[in-house]
Tab-separated table of C-alpha atoms in Angstrom:
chain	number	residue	atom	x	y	z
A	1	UNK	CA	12.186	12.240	-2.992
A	2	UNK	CA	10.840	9.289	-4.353
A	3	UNK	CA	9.201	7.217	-1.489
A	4	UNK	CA	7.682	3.846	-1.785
A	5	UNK	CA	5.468	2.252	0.794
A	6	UNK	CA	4.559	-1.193	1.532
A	7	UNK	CA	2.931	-3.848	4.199
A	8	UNK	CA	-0.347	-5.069	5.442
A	9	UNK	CA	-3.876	-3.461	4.685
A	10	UNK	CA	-3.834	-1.865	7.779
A	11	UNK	CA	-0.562	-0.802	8.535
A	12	UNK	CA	-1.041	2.631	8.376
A	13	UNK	CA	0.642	2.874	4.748
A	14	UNK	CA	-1.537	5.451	3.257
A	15	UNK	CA	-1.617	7.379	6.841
A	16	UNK	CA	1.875	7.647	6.138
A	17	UNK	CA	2.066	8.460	2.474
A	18	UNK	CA	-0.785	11.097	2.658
A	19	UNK	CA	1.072	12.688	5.582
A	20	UNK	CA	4.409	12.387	3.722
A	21	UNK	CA	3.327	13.797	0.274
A	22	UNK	CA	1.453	16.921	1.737
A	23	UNK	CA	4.612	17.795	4.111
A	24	UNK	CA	7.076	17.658	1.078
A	25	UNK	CA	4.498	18.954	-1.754
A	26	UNK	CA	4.727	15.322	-3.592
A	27	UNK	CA	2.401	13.383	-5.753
A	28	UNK	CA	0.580	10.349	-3.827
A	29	UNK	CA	-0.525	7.342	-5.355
A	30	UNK	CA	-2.288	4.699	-3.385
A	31	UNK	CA	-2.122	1.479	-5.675
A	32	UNK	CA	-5.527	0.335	-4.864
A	33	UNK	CA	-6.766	3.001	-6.969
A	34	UNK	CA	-5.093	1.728	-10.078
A	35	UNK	CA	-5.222	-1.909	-9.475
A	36	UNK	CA	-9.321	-2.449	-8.964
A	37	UNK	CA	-11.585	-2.001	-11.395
A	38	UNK	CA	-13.275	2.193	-10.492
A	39	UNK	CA	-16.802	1.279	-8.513
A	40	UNK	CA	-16.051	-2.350	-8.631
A	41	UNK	CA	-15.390	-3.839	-5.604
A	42	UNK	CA	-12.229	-6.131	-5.738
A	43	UNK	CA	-12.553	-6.705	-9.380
A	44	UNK	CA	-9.273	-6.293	-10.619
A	45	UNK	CA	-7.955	-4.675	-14.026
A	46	UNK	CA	-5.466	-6.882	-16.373
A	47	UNK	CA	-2.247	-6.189	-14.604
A	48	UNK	CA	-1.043	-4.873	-17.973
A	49	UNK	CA	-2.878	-2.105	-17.306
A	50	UNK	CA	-2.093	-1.644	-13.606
A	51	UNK	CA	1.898	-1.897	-14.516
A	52	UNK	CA	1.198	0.834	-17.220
A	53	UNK	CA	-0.865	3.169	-14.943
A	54	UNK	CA	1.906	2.644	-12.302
A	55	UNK	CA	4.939	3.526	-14.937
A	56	UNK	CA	2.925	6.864	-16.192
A	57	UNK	CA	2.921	7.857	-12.579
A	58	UNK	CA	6.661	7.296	-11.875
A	59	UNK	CA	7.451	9.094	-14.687
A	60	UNK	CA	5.390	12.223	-14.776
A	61	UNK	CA	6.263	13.217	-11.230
A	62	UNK	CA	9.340	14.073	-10.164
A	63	UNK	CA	8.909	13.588	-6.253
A	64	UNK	CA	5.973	10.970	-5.226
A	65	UNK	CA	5.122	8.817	-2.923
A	66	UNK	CA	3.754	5.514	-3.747
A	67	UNK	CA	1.573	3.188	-1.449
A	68	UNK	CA	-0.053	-0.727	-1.316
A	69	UNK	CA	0.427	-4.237	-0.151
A	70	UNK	CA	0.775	-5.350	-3.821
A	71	UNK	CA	3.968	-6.993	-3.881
A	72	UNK	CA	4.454	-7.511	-7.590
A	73	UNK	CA	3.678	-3.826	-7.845
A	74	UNK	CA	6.195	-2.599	-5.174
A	75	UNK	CA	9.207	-4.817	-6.827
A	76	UNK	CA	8.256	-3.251	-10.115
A	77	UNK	CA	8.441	0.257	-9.019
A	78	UNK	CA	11.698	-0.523	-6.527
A	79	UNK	CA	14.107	0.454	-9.295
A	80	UNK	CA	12.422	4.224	-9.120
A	81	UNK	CA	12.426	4.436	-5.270
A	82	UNK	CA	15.197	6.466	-3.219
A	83	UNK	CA	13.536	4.799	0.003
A	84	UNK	CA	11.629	1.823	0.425
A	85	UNK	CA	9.808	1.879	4.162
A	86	UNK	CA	8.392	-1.639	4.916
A	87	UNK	CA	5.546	-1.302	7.637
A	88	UNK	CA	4.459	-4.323	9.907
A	89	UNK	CA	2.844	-3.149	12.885
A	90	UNK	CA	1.550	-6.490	13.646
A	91	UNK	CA	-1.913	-8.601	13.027
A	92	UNK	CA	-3.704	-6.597	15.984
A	93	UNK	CA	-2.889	-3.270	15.241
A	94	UNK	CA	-3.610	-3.698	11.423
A	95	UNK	CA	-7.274	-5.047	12.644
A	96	UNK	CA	-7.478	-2.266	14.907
A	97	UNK	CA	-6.845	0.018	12.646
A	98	UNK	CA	-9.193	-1.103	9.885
A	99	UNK	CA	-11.957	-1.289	12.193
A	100	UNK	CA	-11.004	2.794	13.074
A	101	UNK	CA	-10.879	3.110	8.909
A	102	UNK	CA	-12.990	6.387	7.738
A	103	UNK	CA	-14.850	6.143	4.663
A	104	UNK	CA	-12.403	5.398	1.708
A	105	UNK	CA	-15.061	7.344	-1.120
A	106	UNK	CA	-12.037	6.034	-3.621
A	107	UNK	CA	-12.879	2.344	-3.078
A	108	UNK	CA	-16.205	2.372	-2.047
A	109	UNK	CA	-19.281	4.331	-3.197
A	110	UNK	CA	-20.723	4.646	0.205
A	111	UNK	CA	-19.596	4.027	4.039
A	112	UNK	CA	-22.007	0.925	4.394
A	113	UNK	CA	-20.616	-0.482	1.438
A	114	UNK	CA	-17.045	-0.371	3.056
A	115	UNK	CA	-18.522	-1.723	5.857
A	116	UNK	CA	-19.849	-4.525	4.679
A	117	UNK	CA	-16.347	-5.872	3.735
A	118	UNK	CA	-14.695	-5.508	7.035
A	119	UNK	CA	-14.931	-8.638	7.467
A	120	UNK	CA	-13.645	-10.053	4.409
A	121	UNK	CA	-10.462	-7.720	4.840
A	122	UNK	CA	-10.072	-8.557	8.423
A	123	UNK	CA	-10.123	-12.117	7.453
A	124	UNK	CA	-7.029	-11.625	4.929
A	125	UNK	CA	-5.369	-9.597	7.259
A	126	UNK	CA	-5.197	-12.279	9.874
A	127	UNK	CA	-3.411	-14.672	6.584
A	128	UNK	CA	-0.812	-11.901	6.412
A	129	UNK	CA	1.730	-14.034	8.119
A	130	UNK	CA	0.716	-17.761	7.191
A	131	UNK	CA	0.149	-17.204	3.041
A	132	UNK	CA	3.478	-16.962	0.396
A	133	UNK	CA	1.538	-14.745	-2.200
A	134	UNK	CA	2.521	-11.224	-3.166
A	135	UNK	CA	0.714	-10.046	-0.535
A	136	UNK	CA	2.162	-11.936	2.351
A	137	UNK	CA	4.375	-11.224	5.112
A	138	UNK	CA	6.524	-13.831	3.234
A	139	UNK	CA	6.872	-11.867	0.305
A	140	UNK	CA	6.970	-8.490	2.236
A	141	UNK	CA	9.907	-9.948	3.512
A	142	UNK	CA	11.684	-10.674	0.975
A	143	UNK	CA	11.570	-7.401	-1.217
A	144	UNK	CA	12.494	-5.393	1.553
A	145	UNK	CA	15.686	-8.321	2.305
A	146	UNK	CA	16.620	-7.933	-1.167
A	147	UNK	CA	16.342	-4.342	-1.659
A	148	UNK	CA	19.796	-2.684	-2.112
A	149	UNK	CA	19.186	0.685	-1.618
A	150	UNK	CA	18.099	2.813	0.901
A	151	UNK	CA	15.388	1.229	3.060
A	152	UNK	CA	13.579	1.616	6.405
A	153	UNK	CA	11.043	-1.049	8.256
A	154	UNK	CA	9.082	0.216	10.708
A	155	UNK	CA	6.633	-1.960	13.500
A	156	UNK	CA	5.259	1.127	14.305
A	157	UNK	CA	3.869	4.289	12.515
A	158	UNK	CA	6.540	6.876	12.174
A	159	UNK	CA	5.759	10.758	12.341
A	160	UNK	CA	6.032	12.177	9.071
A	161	UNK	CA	8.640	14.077	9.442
């Protein structure tokens, strides 16, 4: 099982992967923690790195589960996947649920840190469907369109199972 997860901060992708990767004993790996800089907020590492960090992890795990809105990243790893699941729940329930967010202690150092970007996310959430940049609906769109093997989108969270 090699899963690989993609769609709007807020979608409920790493919901989904955590739940995914402890029911079928797989490795998880949420792409924000190889893309930003560790206790930097939103500084990102040369995407050299990232694309390395990312091809270590496909191949030193057998089963995995892979999760982010990066979609540059996700059409990298495609090739690896035996299931892409595409997630768009919509602009309100992505701002719901990132207002409902707990403490992420792998992004941010403390909860009021987190907290003080909510609004900055929620801002680039609500640009999900008007941009065209790897992280847009637009481009969303198109991986999952183009992907020829096996492939699931979802506007609401599935159960894990």
């Amino acid at each position: 099982m090699r899963i690989l997860i993609f769609g709007n901060s807020g979608s409920g992708k790493s919901t989904l992967a955590k739940a995914l990767a402890a029911r079928h004993g797989c490795a998880h790996l949420d792409m924000d923690t190889i893309v930003w800089e560790p206790g930097r907020i939103a500084e990102a590492r040369p995407m050299d790195a990232v694309r390395a960090d990312l091809d270590a992890f496909l191949a030193q795990h057998a089963s995995w589960v892979v999760e982010g809105c990066y979609g540059d990243l996700v059409e990298h790893a495609a090739h690896a996947c035996t299931e892409l699941i595409f997630l768009h729940p919509g602009c309100e329930a992505c701002l719901a649920n990132n207002r409902r967010r707990p403490w992420e202690p792998h992004k941010y150092a403390t909860p009021e840190q987190q907290d003080a970007m909510l609004e900055s996310l929620q801002t680039w959430v609500r640009g999900y469907y008007e941009r065209d940049d790897a992280w847009s609906y637009a481009a969303h769109r198109r991986l999952f369109d183009a992907h020829a093997g096996d492939k699931t989108e979802y506007t609401t969270l599935p159960s894990p199972d």
